[in-house]
Every structure is written in structure tokens, then in C-alpha cells.
XYZ file of C-alpha atoms in Angstrom:
728
model
C 0.283 -0.100 0.028
C 1.303 3.388 -0.926
C 2.001 5.794 2.003
C 0.425 8.894 2.005
C 2.364 12.097 1.603
C 3.826 13.892 4.457
C 1.328 16.891 4.173
C -1.672 14.395 4.360
C -0.181 12.774 7.223
C 0.179 15.758 9.064
C -3.421 16.762 8.009
C -4.888 13.207 9.293
C -2.915 13.684 12.703
C -4.716 17.550 13.647
C -7.013 17.467 16.661
C -9.823 18.777 14.369
C -10.158 15.799 12.493
C -11.809 14.104 15.293
C -13.891 17.278 16.267
C -14.950 17.228 12.502
C -16.099 13.642 12.456
C -17.824 14.037 15.695
C -19.582 17.053 14.106
C -20.616 14.838 11.126
C -21.877 11.687 12.807
C -24.127 14.240 14.964
C -25.251 17.304 13.938
C -23.766 16.778 10.422
C -26.497 14.203 9.840
C -29.154 16.626 10.570
C -27.564 19.263 8.046
C -27.739 16.319 5.426
C -31.501 15.596 6.303
C -32.251 19.402 5.872
C -29.950 19.630 2.544
C -32.125 16.799 1.173
C -35.505 18.211 2.472
C -34.546 21.428 0.398
C -33.653 19.327 -2.777
C -36.723 17.103 -2.530
C -39.192 19.913 -2.049
C -37.927 22.043 -4.727
C -37.561 19.486 -6.944
C -41.435 18.499 -6.045
C -42.441 21.970 -6.458
C -41.065 22.589 -9.762
C -42.249 19.134 -11.396
C -45.989 19.912 -10.026
C -45.487 23.060 -11.539
C -44.354 22.168 -14.969
C -47.092 19.424 -14.716
C -49.830 22.343 -14.019
C -51.242 20.149 -11.275
C -54.008 22.174 -9.567
C -52.196 22.354 -6.192
C -48.616 22.053 -6.278
C -48.537 22.716 -2.808
C -49.916 19.354 -1.852
C -47.126 17.660 -3.407
C -44.379 19.941 -1.529
C -46.125 19.202 1.690
C -45.964 15.453 1.021
C -42.249 15.802 0.889
C -42.217 17.512 4.583
C -44.416 14.788 6.011
C -42.772 11.693 4.665
C -38.799 13.054 4.252
C -36.885 11.152 7.557
C -33.335 11.186 8.168
C -33.362 7.349 6.900
C -34.225 6.012 3.333
C -35.957 3.209 5.060
C -38.363 5.396 7.235
C -38.942 7.532 4.003
C -40.258 4.197 1.800
C -42.197 2.990 4.673
C -44.176 6.401 5.802
C -44.582 6.874 1.534
C -46.074 3.511 1.484
C -48.422 3.914 4.330
C -48.997 7.982 3.345
C -50.331 6.639 -0.052
C -52.481 3.757 1.191
C -53.951 6.114 3.436
C -54.672 8.366 0.686
C -56.307 6.039 -1.504
C -58.772 5.164 1.401
C -59.733 8.512 2.320
C -60.264 9.489 -1.070
C -62.456 6.482 -1.796
C -64.561 6.946 1.194
C -64.742 10.907 0.405
C -66.140 10.037 -3.166
C -68.722 7.872 -1.452
C -69.419 10.417 1.165
C -69.730 12.740 -1.723
C -72.145 10.375 -3.637
C -74.381 9.785 -0.645
C -74.643 13.304 0.864
C -73.824 15.770 -1.679
C -77.106 17.630 -0.838
C -77.022 17.250 3.008
C -74.231 19.090 4.972
C -75.053 17.809 8.313
C -75.060 14.195 7.323
C -71.988 14.791 5.349
C -70.446 16.677 8.382
C -71.574 13.482 10.768
C -70.144 11.050 8.632
C -67.246 12.538 8.027
C -66.755 13.314 11.848
C -67.306 9.402 12.528
C -64.499 8.279 9.887
C -62.152 10.646 10.996
C -62.708 9.386 14.680
C -62.303 5.909 13.509
C -58.989 6.606 11.388
C -57.855 8.506 14.630
C -58.429 5.582 17.140
C -56.632 3.751 14.523
C -53.368 5.970 14.466
C -53.487 6.121 18.342
C -53.758 2.326 18.283
C -50.798 1.785 16.016
C -48.227 4.338 16.660
C -46.091 3.606 14.084
C -45.626 4.547 10.136
C -49.060 2.487 10.056
C -50.823 4.980 12.034
C -49.487 7.532 9.582
C -51.778 5.756 6.844
C -54.862 6.083 9.242
C -53.878 9.897 9.773
C -53.847 10.378 6.170
C -57.059 8.134 5.433
C -58.951 10.548 7.574
C -57.399 13.868 6.647
C -57.699 13.134 3.005
C -61.459 12.390 3.077
C -61.720 15.832 4.806
C -59.047 17.893 2.687
C -60.904 16.463 -0.857
C -64.739 16.321 0.528
C -64.777 19.790 2.285
C -63.945 21.987 -0.725
C -65.915 19.587 -2.896
C -69.333 20.117 -1.035
C -69.376 23.358 -2.916
C -68.926 21.496 -6.098
C -69.846 17.610 -5.744
C -69.406 17.083 -9.490
C -65.712 17.465 -9.217
C -65.251 15.385 -6.317
C -63.932 12.492 -8.329
C -61.373 14.634 -10.288
C -60.225 16.414 -7.031
C -59.616 12.666 -5.503
C -57.643 11.842 -8.475
C -55.592 15.114 -8.598
C -54.802 14.598 -4.863
C -53.676 11.054 -5.305
C -51.371 12.062 -8.404
C -49.844 15.102 -6.003
C -49.042 12.989 -3.470
C -47.612 10.273 -5.752
C -45.395 13.159 -7.064
C -44.460 14.150 -3.880
C -43.536 10.543 -2.582
C -41.704 9.567 -5.794
C -39.370 12.824 -5.212
C -38.951 12.070 -1.661
C -37.720 8.403 -2.139
C -35.443 9.148 -4.926
C -33.751 11.943 -3.143
C -33.646 10.043 -0.106
C -31.959 7.196 -1.619
C -29.677 8.709 -3.883
C -28.172 11.792 -2.071
C -26.065 10.867 0.808
C -28.355 8.100 1.837
C -28.697 6.860 5.834
C -30.108 3.823 5.669
C -32.119 2.389 8.563
C -30.323 -1.136 7.901
C -27.031 0.482 8.760
C -28.605 1.980 11.733
C -30.127 -1.427 12.899
C -26.815 -3.406 12.537
C -25.151 -0.670 14.443
C -27.761 -1.076 17.372
C -27.588 -4.749 17.254
C -23.968 -4.968 17.335
C -23.757 -1.875 20.246
C -26.778 -3.558 22.183
C -25.201 -6.689 23.607
C -22.106 -5.258 24.999
C -24.126 -2.727 26.765
C -26.200 -5.592 28.265
C -23.182 -7.847 29.054
C -21.769 -4.972 30.900
C -25.002 -4.460 32.439
C -24.722 -8.382 33.322
C -21.366 -8.525 34.922
C -21.927 -5.743 37.227
C -24.997 -7.362 38.349
C -23.411 -10.502 39.102
C -20.762 -9.286 41.226
C -23.508 -7.269 42.864
C -22.031 -3.900 41.900
C -25.241 -2.357 40.094
C -27.303 0.370 42.336
C -31.205 0.181 42.167
C -31.431 3.046 40.189
C -28.830 2.131 37.546
C -30.780 -1.067 37.163
C -33.817 0.242 36.634
C -32.474 3.251 34.005
C -30.773 0.095 32.557
C -34.101 -1.786 32.016
C -35.960 1.128 30.769
C -33.315 1.625 28.090
C -33.359 -2.113 26.935
C -37.019 -1.760 26.975
C -37.090 1.345 24.537
C -34.670 -0.186 22.522
C -36.479 -3.848 21.856
C -39.445 -1.123 21.015
C -37.243 0.956 18.774
C -35.462 -2.374 17.177
C -38.977 -3.526 15.902
C -39.609 -0.557 14.254
C -36.653 -0.261 12.432
C -36.926 -4.002 11.620
C -40.278 -3.378 10.237
C -38.557 -0.355 8.073
C -35.564 -1.983 6.784
C -37.879 -4.594 4.857
C -38.627 -1.780 2.413
C -35.285 -0.956 1.493
C -32.522 -3.759 1.666
C -32.714 -7.386 0.547
C -29.884 -8.330 2.642
C -32.202 -7.265 5.620
C -35.313 -8.934 4.023
C -33.524 -12.384 3.679
C -32.939 -12.094 7.540
C -36.111 -10.686 8.914
C -37.110 -13.730 10.584
C -33.948 -13.812 12.252
C -33.894 -10.264 13.231
C -37.488 -10.621 14.737
C -36.050 -13.600 16.848
C -32.847 -11.754 18.067
C -35.176 -9.445 19.292
C -37.495 -11.756 21.144
C -34.561 -13.480 22.566
C -33.070 -10.460 23.617
C -36.145 -9.339 25.462
C -36.139 -12.994 27.086
C -32.775 -13.023 28.342
C -33.402 -9.416 29.893
C -36.092 -10.591 31.644
C -34.023 -13.896 33.042
C -31.723 -11.864 34.070
C -33.900 -9.606 35.751
C -35.199 -12.343 37.596
C -31.967 -13.812 38.524
C -30.950 -10.285 39.955
C -33.991 -9.511 42.058
C -33.291 -13.011 43.563
C -29.802 -12.235 44.130
C -30.389 -8.852 45.496
C -33.281 -9.956 47.925
C -30.681 -12.597 49.271
C -27.994 -10.081 49.693
C -30.308 -7.780 51.531
C -31.623 -10.577 53.764
C -28.481 -11.378 55.073
C -28.428 -15.035 53.820
C -24.593 -14.693 53.296
C -24.214 -18.677 53.490
C -26.437 -18.838 50.237
C -24.580 -15.907 48.253
C -21.330 -17.472 48.933
C -22.702 -20.661 47.542
C -23.846 -19.298 44.703
C -20.973 -16.776 43.717
C -18.564 -19.303 42.117
C -20.688 -20.206 39.522
C -21.759 -16.380 39.096
C -18.009 -15.589 38.751
C -17.411 -18.196 36.201
C -20.036 -16.487 34.257
C -19.083 -13.155 34.828
C -15.352 -14.073 33.547
C -17.182 -15.194 30.080
C -19.225 -12.206 29.395
C -15.982 -9.743 30.315
C -14.461 -10.495 26.927
C -17.419 -9.099 25.478
C -18.839 -6.282 27.711
C -18.813 -2.936 26.764
C -18.177 -3.372 22.994
C -19.698 -4.235 19.595
C -20.770 -8.243 19.000
C -19.674 -8.732 15.818
C -20.866 -12.263 13.812
C -17.573 -13.521 14.521
C -17.628 -12.281 18.256
C -21.253 -14.126 18.309
C -19.991 -17.302 17.029
C -17.113 -17.231 19.767
C -19.443 -16.082 22.645
C -21.943 -18.846 21.533
C -19.015 -21.605 21.999
C -17.973 -20.509 25.270
C -21.298 -20.604 26.620
C -21.971 -24.062 25.689
C -18.738 -24.951 27.330
C -20.118 -23.396 30.512
C -23.742 -24.778 29.857
C -22.323 -28.025 29.759
C -20.048 -28.113 32.743
C -22.438 -26.553 34.839
C -24.493 -29.630 36.220
C -21.465 -31.064 37.794
C -20.325 -27.747 38.812
C -23.577 -27.173 40.722
C -23.348 -30.746 42.093
C -20.004 -29.941 43.717
C -21.231 -26.716 45.088
C -24.420 -28.133 46.681
C -22.282 -30.841 48.172
C -20.020 -28.311 49.944
C -23.280 -26.314 50.666
C -24.713 -29.274 52.241
C -21.933 -29.296 54.644
C -23.274 -26.602 56.520
C -26.622 -28.031 57.217
C -28.641 -25.202 55.456
C -32.309 -25.113 56.205
C -34.888 -26.045 53.634
C -35.599 -22.438 52.687
C -32.006 -21.984 51.972
C -31.847 -24.987 50.262
C -34.527 -24.042 47.682
C -32.882 -20.464 47.293
C -29.625 -22.225 45.790
C -31.589 -24.102 43.895
C -33.738 -21.292 42.429
C -30.880 -19.276 41.846
C -29.136 -22.065 39.931
C -32.261 -22.974 37.974
C -32.459 -19.315 36.663
C -28.958 -19.080 36.036
C -28.863 -22.415 33.688
C -31.952 -20.891 31.954
C -30.326 -17.522 31.711
C -27.409 -18.836 30.224
C -29.194 -21.487 27.967
C -31.070 -18.285 26.372
C -28.201 -16.337 26.080
C -26.357 -18.988 24.117
C -29.693 -18.999 21.734
C -29.187 -15.383 21.415
C -25.513 -15.837 20.364
C -26.429 -18.211 17.789
C -28.894 -16.603 16.089
C -26.888 -13.469 15.845
C -23.758 -15.535 14.455
C -26.281 -17.102 12.227
C -26.815 -13.387 10.417
C -23.651 -13.836 8.733
C -25.078 -16.447 6.359
C -27.663 -15.592 3.963
C -29.981 -18.805 4.802
C -29.894 -20.390 7.988
C -32.953 -22.922 9.893
C -33.053 -19.886 12.319
C -34.588 -17.952 9.788
C -37.985 -20.179 10.952
C -39.382 -17.679 13.403
C -43.357 -17.617 13.974
C -43.714 -15.756 17.146
C -43.575 -12.049 16.178
C -43.652 -9.184 18.256
C -46.893 -8.518 19.708
C -47.660 -4.697 20.361
C -50.428 -3.839 22.689
C -52.704 -0.667 23.036
C -55.185 0.293 25.847
C -58.579 0.074 23.627
C -59.923 3.005 25.836
C -57.347 5.177 24.890
C -57.806 4.815 21.069
C -61.598 4.838 21.812
C -60.816 8.352 23.688
C -58.414 9.622 20.891
C -61.437 8.827 18.259
C -64.106 10.524 20.356
C -61.877 13.393 20.611
C -61.375 13.586 16.944
C -65.025 13.407 16.017
C -65.963 16.039 18.823
C -63.820 18.347 17.450
C -64.998 17.889 13.983
C -68.673 18.106 14.923
C -68.123 21.111 17.095
C -66.022 23.107 14.259
C -68.332 21.737 11.438
C -71.483 22.608 13.119
C -69.743 26.509 13.481
C -68.624 26.428 9.890
C -72.600 25.607 8.748
C -74.156 27.625 11.476
C -72.039 31.179 10.655
C -71.361 30.189 7.179
C -67.633 31.464 7.931
C -66.033 31.387 4.390
C -62.785 29.986 6.117
C -64.768 27.517 8.279
C -64.161 24.674 6.075
C -60.294 25.342 6.310
C -60.812 25.719 10.023
C -62.426 22.129 10.011
C -60.001 20.567 7.675
C -56.941 21.619 9.712
C -58.384 20.625 12.687
C -58.778 16.889 10.993
C -55.201 16.873 10.060
C -53.965 18.164 13.635
C -55.954 15.694 15.597
C -54.880 12.783 13.428
C -51.151 13.928 13.399
C -51.454 14.566 17.537
C -53.178 11.399 18.106
C -50.028 9.082 18.131
C -48.092 11.292 20.461
C -47.987 11.006 24.393
C -49.046 14.443 24.624
C -51.394 15.674 22.221
C -52.365 18.917 23.932
C -48.651 19.952 23.574
C -48.449 18.554 19.918
C -51.409 20.514 18.890
C -50.322 23.824 20.833
C -46.911 23.645 19.111
C -48.234 22.985 15.451
C -50.390 26.393 16.313
C -47.157 28.001 17.147
C -45.586 27.016 13.936
C -48.536 27.790 12.138
C -48.937 31.438 13.344
C -45.102 31.910 12.695
C -45.686 30.406 9.029
C -48.294 33.255 8.677
C -46.021 35.879 10.058
C -43.723 35.151 7.451
C -45.914 34.023 4.616
C -47.693 37.543 4.713
C -44.455 39.212 4.374
C -43.276 36.936 1.785
C -46.376 36.613 -0.038
C -47.290 40.550 -0.328
C -44.392 42.138 -0.203
C -41.732 39.735 -1.928
C -43.308 37.544 -4.564
C -44.817 40.132 -6.172
C -41.377 41.324 -7.231
C -39.500 38.459 -7.949
C -39.624 36.583 -11.402
C -38.623 32.626 -12.082
C -38.323 29.770 -10.005
C -34.704 30.437 -9.196
C -35.633 33.252 -6.754
C -38.762 31.493 -5.515
C -36.757 28.726 -3.768
C -34.019 31.149 -2.973
C -37.150 33.264 -1.162
C -38.468 29.684 0.358
C -35.417 28.202 1.519
C -34.962 29.929 4.757
C -38.528 28.794 6.044
C -37.825 25.172 4.764
C -34.452 25.291 6.730
C -36.064 26.970 9.717
C -38.767 24.170 9.840
C -36.835 21.340 9.085
C -34.401 22.087 11.883
C -37.190 22.423 14.044
C -38.554 19.272 13.123
C -35.152 17.574 13.940
C -35.307 18.628 17.399
C -37.781 16.546 19.570
C -38.671 19.137 22.080
C -39.697 21.713 19.009
C -40.994 18.925 16.163
C -44.267 20.185 16.738
C -43.635 23.783 15.855
C -41.330 22.949 12.693
C -44.251 20.592 11.708
C -46.572 23.504 11.587
C -44.507 26.015 10.085
C -43.616 23.526 7.211
C -46.943 22.278 6.580
C -49.284 25.166 7.229
C -46.794 27.714 5.634
C -47.028 25.741 2.494
C -50.706 25.425 2.585
C -51.225 29.103 2.851
C -48.267 30.769 1.596
C -46.814 28.968 -1.213
C -47.862 30.044 -4.706
C -49.596 28.087 -7.112
C -49.231 28.675 -11.111
C -51.796 30.881 -10.745
C -51.601 32.950 -7.767
C -54.295 35.118 -6.494
C -53.036 37.741 -3.834
C -56.110 38.572 -1.481
C -55.115 39.577 2.015
C -58.567 38.895 3.564
C -58.981 35.301 2.482
C -54.983 35.073 3.728
C -55.789 36.711 6.733
C -58.968 34.495 7.237
C -57.663 31.221 6.293
C -54.823 31.465 8.841
C -56.914 32.877 11.770
C -59.098 29.866 10.727
C -55.811 27.184 11.043
C -54.824 28.631 14.442
C -57.978 28.377 15.682
C -58.537 24.910 14.363
C -55.579 23.741 16.077
C -56.300 25.546 19.555
C -59.232 23.477 19.617
C -57.705 20.518 19.142
C -55.064 21.654 22.095
C -58.100 22.106 24.441
C -59.953 19.149 23.351
C -56.638 17.247 24.269
C -56.296 19.030 27.590
C -60.304 18.377 28.607
C -61.506 15.433 27.012
C -59.718 12.169 28.112
C -56.080 13.479 28.248
C -53.716 10.410 27.475
C -50.850 11.698 29.833
C -53.139 12.032 32.548
C -53.856 9.487 35.695
C -56.927 8.304 34.495
C -54.560 6.256 31.403
C -51.660 5.550 33.688
C -54.131 3.727 36.054
C -55.564 1.879 32.870
C -52.321 0.883 31.609
C -51.287 -0.278 34.879
C -54.162 -2.483 35.105
C -53.141 -3.968 31.908
C -49.584 -4.530 32.701
C -50.809 -6.603 35.740
C -53.363 -8.543 33.468
C -50.304 -10.030 31.840
C -49.946 -12.291 34.510
C -53.388 -13.084 33.616
C -52.595 -13.825 29.891
C -49.622 -15.763 31.178
C -51.786 -17.735 33.113
C -54.740 -18.478 30.538
C -53.210 -17.774 27.212
C -52.420 -20.359 24.785
C -48.857 -21.991 25.171
C -47.744 -21.707 21.637
C -46.034 -18.261 21.327
C -47.268 -16.961 24.821
C -43.442 -16.374 26.020
C -42.815 -13.838 23.301
C -46.366 -12.595 23.352
C -45.852 -11.882 26.793
C -42.616 -10.188 26.875
C -43.114 -7.880 24.107
C -46.970 -7.019 24.986
C -45.591 -6.257 28.593
C -42.957 -4.224 27.343
C -44.776 -2.238 24.672
C -47.087 -1.432 27.661
C -44.322 -0.198 29.713
C -43.100 1.761 26.930
C -46.376 3.355 26.311
C -46.975 4.233 30.129
C -43.364 5.300 30.683
C -43.847 7.632 28.065
C -47.020 9.354 28.882
C -45.904 9.504 32.536
C -43.013 11.754 31.515
C -42.315 14.466 34.155
C -43.564 12.009 36.765
C -40.761 10.326 38.227
C -43.040 8.427 41.105
C -45.440 7.361 38.756
C -42.546 5.813 36.190
C -40.882 4.003 38.982
C -44.451 2.427 40.246
C -45.413 1.516 36.853
C -41.671 -0.034 36.349
C -41.590 -1.761 39.769
C -44.967 -3.583 38.707
C -43.401 -4.394 35.493
C -40.537 -6.269 37.162
C -43.076 -8.293 39.174
C -45.223 -9.200 36.309
C -42.293 -10.185 34.452
C -41.094 -12.413 37.120
C -44.278 -13.926 38.000
C -45.780 -14.331 34.343
C -42.464 -15.769 33.266
C -42.272 -18.271 36.144
C -45.706 -19.280 35.399
C -44.934 -19.588 31.771
C -42.144 -22.232 32.902
C -44.497 -23.756 35.130
C -47.015 -24.393 32.211
C -44.315 -25.606 29.774
C -42.794 -28.037 32.041
C -45.866 -29.238 32.716
C -46.763 -29.864 29.047
C -43.752 -31.883 28.673
C -44.240 -34.373 31.680
C -43.166 -37.961 30.836
C -46.133 -40.181 31.126
C -45.921 -41.456 34.775
C -48.172 -41.541 37.712
C -46.130 -38.858 39.569
C -47.000 -36.335 36.794
C -50.475 -37.386 36.647
C -53.168 -34.471 36.135
C -54.981 -35.392 39.402
C -51.872 -35.639 41.342
C -52.076 -33.094 44.386
C -49.265 -30.751 43.357
C -50.710 -30.325 39.933
C -54.108 -29.625 41.499
C -52.483 -27.237 43.883
C -50.560 -25.112 40.995
C -54.172 -25.091 39.387
C -55.501 -23.204 42.532
C -52.476 -21.141 43.061
C -52.770 -19.779 39.344
C -56.721 -18.796 40.292
C -55.531 -16.742 43.490
C -52.506 -15.011 41.270
C -55.240 -14.084 38.893
C -57.329 -12.680 41.515
C -54.348 -11.005 43.274
C -53.212 -9.150 40.119
C -56.562 -8.205 39.163
C -57.803 -6.859 42.522
C -54.172 -6.042 44.515
C -54.995 -6.486 48.178
C -53.453 -7.664 51.742
C -56.194 -10.543 51.451
C -55.498 -11.713 47.971
C -51.769 -11.521 48.551
C -52.169 -13.550 51.823
C -54.181 -16.266 49.772
C -51.618 -16.227 47.144
C -48.875 -16.447 49.283
C -50.922 -19.509 51.110
C -51.695 -21.304 47.834
C -47.902 -21.048 46.477
C -46.605 -22.265 50.162
C -49.315 -25.279 49.720
C -48.338 -25.787 46.189
C -44.306 -26.147 47.161
C -45.462 -28.683 50.110
C -47.439 -30.999 47.530
C -44.398 -30.744 45.026
C -41.944 -31.805 48.168
C -44.074 -34.286 49.085
C -44.164 -36.186 45.640
C -41.734 -38.787 44.689
C -40.879 -38.701 41.000
C -38.640 -41.570 39.290
C -35.626 -39.658 38.415
C -32.450 -38.096 40.166
C -33.170 -35.225 42.580
C -30.802 -32.690 39.842
C -32.024 -29.454 38.284
C -31.314 -30.806 34.792
C -33.239 -34.424 35.346
C -35.659 -33.596 37.893
C -38.950 -31.884 36.752
C -40.208 -31.275 39.935
C -37.067 -29.904 41.180
C -37.312 -27.580 38.414
C -40.920 -26.823 39.397
C -40.256 -26.412 43.010
C -37.628 -23.596 41.989
C -40.091 -21.783 39.892
C -42.651 -21.834 42.785
C -40.126 -20.617 45.464
C -39.280 -18.039 42.749
C -42.989 -16.638 42.548
C -43.192 -16.919 46.245
C -39.993 -14.554 46.899
C -41.181 -12.372 44.112
C -44.855 -11.753 46.024
C -42.303 -10.949 48.981
C -40.070 -8.442 47.451
C -39.957 -5.646 49.582
C -38.821 -3.271 46.670
C -42.198 -4.659 44.758
C -45.584 -2.682 44.810
C -47.028 -5.797 46.521
C -44.983 -4.915 49.547
C -47.424 -2.152 50.438
C -50.231 -4.772 50.845
C -48.301 -7.065 52.883
C -49.087 -7.649 56.476
C -46.230 -6.452 58.902
C -45.328 -10.034 59.574
C -45.277 -12.190 56.758
C -46.051 -15.778 56.993
C -43.035 -18.288 57.491
C -42.490 -20.635 54.801
C -44.271 -23.720 55.315
C -41.171 -25.978 53.858
């Protein structure tokens, strides 16, 4: 390789290079995105004007809505926007055909449709949500102006589809062709980095170095990453055939990561309970096995996990797992020389059962990660998809709020015959849909109103004092560029995203000239007043009508979290573990976002999640163990221990549906009874955790009991001052 010349070597050694590359990886990405928005917007506007489309601004607005920093996100958003536009246009044509002569019935039907679409947007909360938003918004955007000329409704819908298609085409072309930032690259980077962070998290926990706050913060991060990676996975299939061929393994990898975090949480919680209770003898007996695993993971903590690293990790974990049963027997023999109590022996066995399951699942995760290096692999076969879960009442509330807003504003328009009333109703339909998928619709709508007001002020100056004096498309671009740059920059900042969105969309709606521009200050001012009023009404409705970021929804989501234990007890066993994991985390992710600014609420929700995951996962393992029991009288359905487990399940259902001291005491009694029945049952296998089903069952039952008695759990507030002694 030819060495670099001395001047270049000197340049490469300068400190500014490091700063420049740091900037390029952070703010530089934002400015690349802004540059691409400018190109896509001006290309779309130029083509729309050259093609003499009726509303070039609609095509330009499409660019602002679908453009994202990553090309895969643009493809996904464009796809769902197109589907939503088709659905909204079809519904609008049907409504015009049915109610063209009756404005009241048309507005009522439109309000119902927008409400349904808004509820759908609140239900899905990803790019599919945007399809629902557009289905409602398009019906309003095309239908309301068409009321005055019903005969032109069909052509208005056709033009709308063409304008949006042009915006989508230009956006995807620019995003993919000019300095592309792919979602697949972001996903690879996230996958590589995630395990290194988790391995460091695990080694700290195994060695007893993690603090409670750090443990909770780490779990919140892993939950957000699991939800975010699922979103990235659904996007990468639009842009990268390499990722499309690995879609099953990527889904499996995310599911397995959620599984290993739950396994480690269970192990960590048990270890913390043992350390805090002063059972040093048990902790000392468990420590050698934990130390061995920590040493294995040390080589992978805090660094990216490549495919080769994953294969090496899988080999090391396979060796560790193979040696673990003999290691446990040796440690147990030493432990029993100190004559431990029955409860201490249960703690020992439970800890190593959890450790073995954790290692087994990390090994499976490493194998799946390593398999990504191959185009085809048997681990691609995966039929347990990520299962999001949204509270139906929250979705219904969003739909009711949207329908109410449209009925109120539509009635005001009909009653007053305000010329800009249709604009107010239309903008309200767009705002309520766009804000429905956010944790705080009130804040989003208010920010959009602020952005629209800013756009009105800038637009008034440009429309009436600048545009009449310029000639040609290049000068028009020069005048529009500062507004687009400002709006795009604001949308890239989460705290000001609503302001940027309002500025871009509604500046374009009222201030970007058409091929035939009409300079009418009266209409301009009236329309912008209508826009801002419509958004302020949406903000007020978001604050008054069942606001999602209020206590009522936190409580509903907490109930849904607790209800996941019922799902673990009564759901179909096939795919139950992954469905339980993903839906529980999705609920917590929603609730945590809605409770922003309420640290105590967030802490309570997180602790409910811990106990739900611990108990629910143990129940699922119990069900799996019972499903694969061999045919033997000791394992028959009529055995007392199996009947006791069913009784325990019913008591846990009552406890998590209605937490109370009496239900907690009943559950503890039921768990103790189940443990005693298992202990009283003889089985035809050696009493080792790798050969004895009943030993594993007893460990899971004991873990459920310790979870119910965890002093950090929300259930601790329900416990009697003196808990019952262990029955064993």
C-alpha cells in the first residue's frame, strides 16, 4: 500500500479531524437531512408546476411529511401515506355520492370516519398510524371543498392522489440517491452495540456492583431499544434485500433479547433479595457459578458484538453450560455440609435454575446473532412475532376526541357560514390525527399552532411584499429556502418537532404560490386565523377530553400490565412467552412515555413491570414443564401438586386483577401449599435440576413466592407487617 504524503499525514494527525468527524456523526447528519429536504421540496414543486397540477403545494407538503433522516423510514412512511390517501379518497367519493345535498349528514359521517381513523392512529403508533391519519385527513381535505361542487369530487380525489404520488416519488428518490442514511445500517449498529452494553450490565449485577437506580435505568433503556428495534426491523424490509432475507432472524433476535433481559432481571432480583436478607451462606455458595459466567462475559462487555464475536460467545457459553450441572452438584455438596435450612436449599436451587435458563437463552441469542452472517439459516424459521399492545380505551378516547372536534367545528361552520370555516375544520382534522399518536396531543397541537402562527407572519411578508417583485423559479426557491431550513431544523429537535411541522406544512398550505396565484389579503388572514383556531381547539380538547397523559390512563395501563399475568396463566402456550414479553414491554414503554415528568409514577409502573415479568415468566415456565412431563403416575393431572398449582393460578389471577392484602395472603398460602405438595411427591428421576422436573417446578414456585414478598415490589405495601413463615 502506498504511504500517504507527509502533508496528508500531518492533516490526518490534527485534532480538528476528530472534532469534525464527531460533528459529522451528530449535527452533520441533521444538516444533510435538511439539505435533502430542500432538494426534494424544490424538485417536487418544480415538477408539480411544470405538470400544471392544481395544487403544487400539496405535493410539496407530502415531502415535508414523509421525509425522514433514513431512507427506509421514507419508504415506509410513503407506502402507508399512499395507502391512506387511496382509502381516504375512496371514502370521500362515497360520502359525496351519498350526502352531497345534505351538509349535516356529510359532516356527521365525516366526523365518524375521522374518529375511526384517529383511533387507528392511536392504536398502531408507528408508520402504519400515519396511514390512518391520511385516510381521515384526505377525506376531509378533498371532501370539504368538494361540498360546493360535488360534480368535481372524483377529479379532486384523482388530482390529490397524483400530487401525493409525485411528492412520494421525489422524496424517495432524493433520500435514496443523495448521501443515503439507511435504516439497515442503523439497525446493524444498534444490534452490534446493544449486547456489549447488556453484557456490562450483567457482569455488574452478577458481582453485586449495580445500584437500584442504575438497574432500573438500564431496564428502561433495554425496553426502549427493543421497541425501537422492532420499528427499525419493520422499516428495513422496505429498503434492504439483505435484511429482508434475515427478517425472521431479526425478529427472533429481538424476542430472544427481551427473553434474556427478563431472565437476568429475575436472577438479579433474587440475588438482591438474598443479599439484602443477610443469607450470606447462600450467596457464598452461589457466587462461584456467577463469577465463572461474569468472566465469560467480560470479554464481550462494553464493545460491539460482531458475527464472529457472537460465534465465539456461543462456543464459550456452550462449554460453560455443559460444565454447569457438574459444577452445581459440586457446589451443592459443599453447601450441604453447612446443614442449610429447607428455605436456603430452595434459594440455592432456584438461583442456579435461573442461572442455567439465563445462560441457555443467551447461548441461543448468540447463535441467532452469529447466523446473521449467512444468507440462509435454519434459525430464520420464526413464527412468534413481536406483539404490541395498546389500551383500547386510549384508542377509543382519541377517536371520540377527534369526532367531537369535527362535529363542533363543522357545526360552527354551518351555523355561521364563515368562508374559512371549511379550512378550520379541515386543519382540525389533520391536527387531531397527527397528534393522536403522540404521548401529549395537547402539547403537539399547541406547538403546531405556534408553528402555523410563525408561518403566517413569515408568509404574509413573503406573499404580499416579496413574491410580487420576484420572477422565475430560482428566486422563488431562494425566498422559500430559509423557511424550509428553519422548519426542518425544528422538526429534527424532538422538543420543537410540533413547531417545525406546523411551520412547514401550514406555511406551504397558505403561502406557497400556485401556478395562478391570487393575492388576496382578506382570504389569507381569514384562512390563517381559521388554521390557528382549529389547532387551538384541538389543543384544548386534548387537555380536557380524556387526555392520554393523565392519571386515568396511567391507571388503565397499570391494570393492563397486571393483566399480563392473567394472560400468562390463561393464554395459549404456543408463542406465549414472546407475546407476553413483547406486549408487557410495549405497555410499559407507552406508560413510561405518558408519565414523563412524573418520576414517582414511572417508578411505580417500572416496579409493577418487574413483578409482572417475574411472576408471569415463572408461570409460563411452569406451564411448559407440565406440558412436556413424561407419562408417569407422579405427573398425572390428578396429582395433588398439579391441583395445587391450578389453585395457585386462580389466586394469582385474583391478586393481580384486584391487589389487596387478603388476596396477597391467599396467594402466598396457595404458593406455599403448592411447594409442600411438590416436596411430598416422589418422582422416578435423580433429584438434580437438569433431570428432575419437580425440582425445577419447585424452584419456579419458590421464585414466585420470593417475588410476591419482594420488599421493592408494589405488592410490599399490601403485605402484613409480619409475613407468614415458609411452610417448608
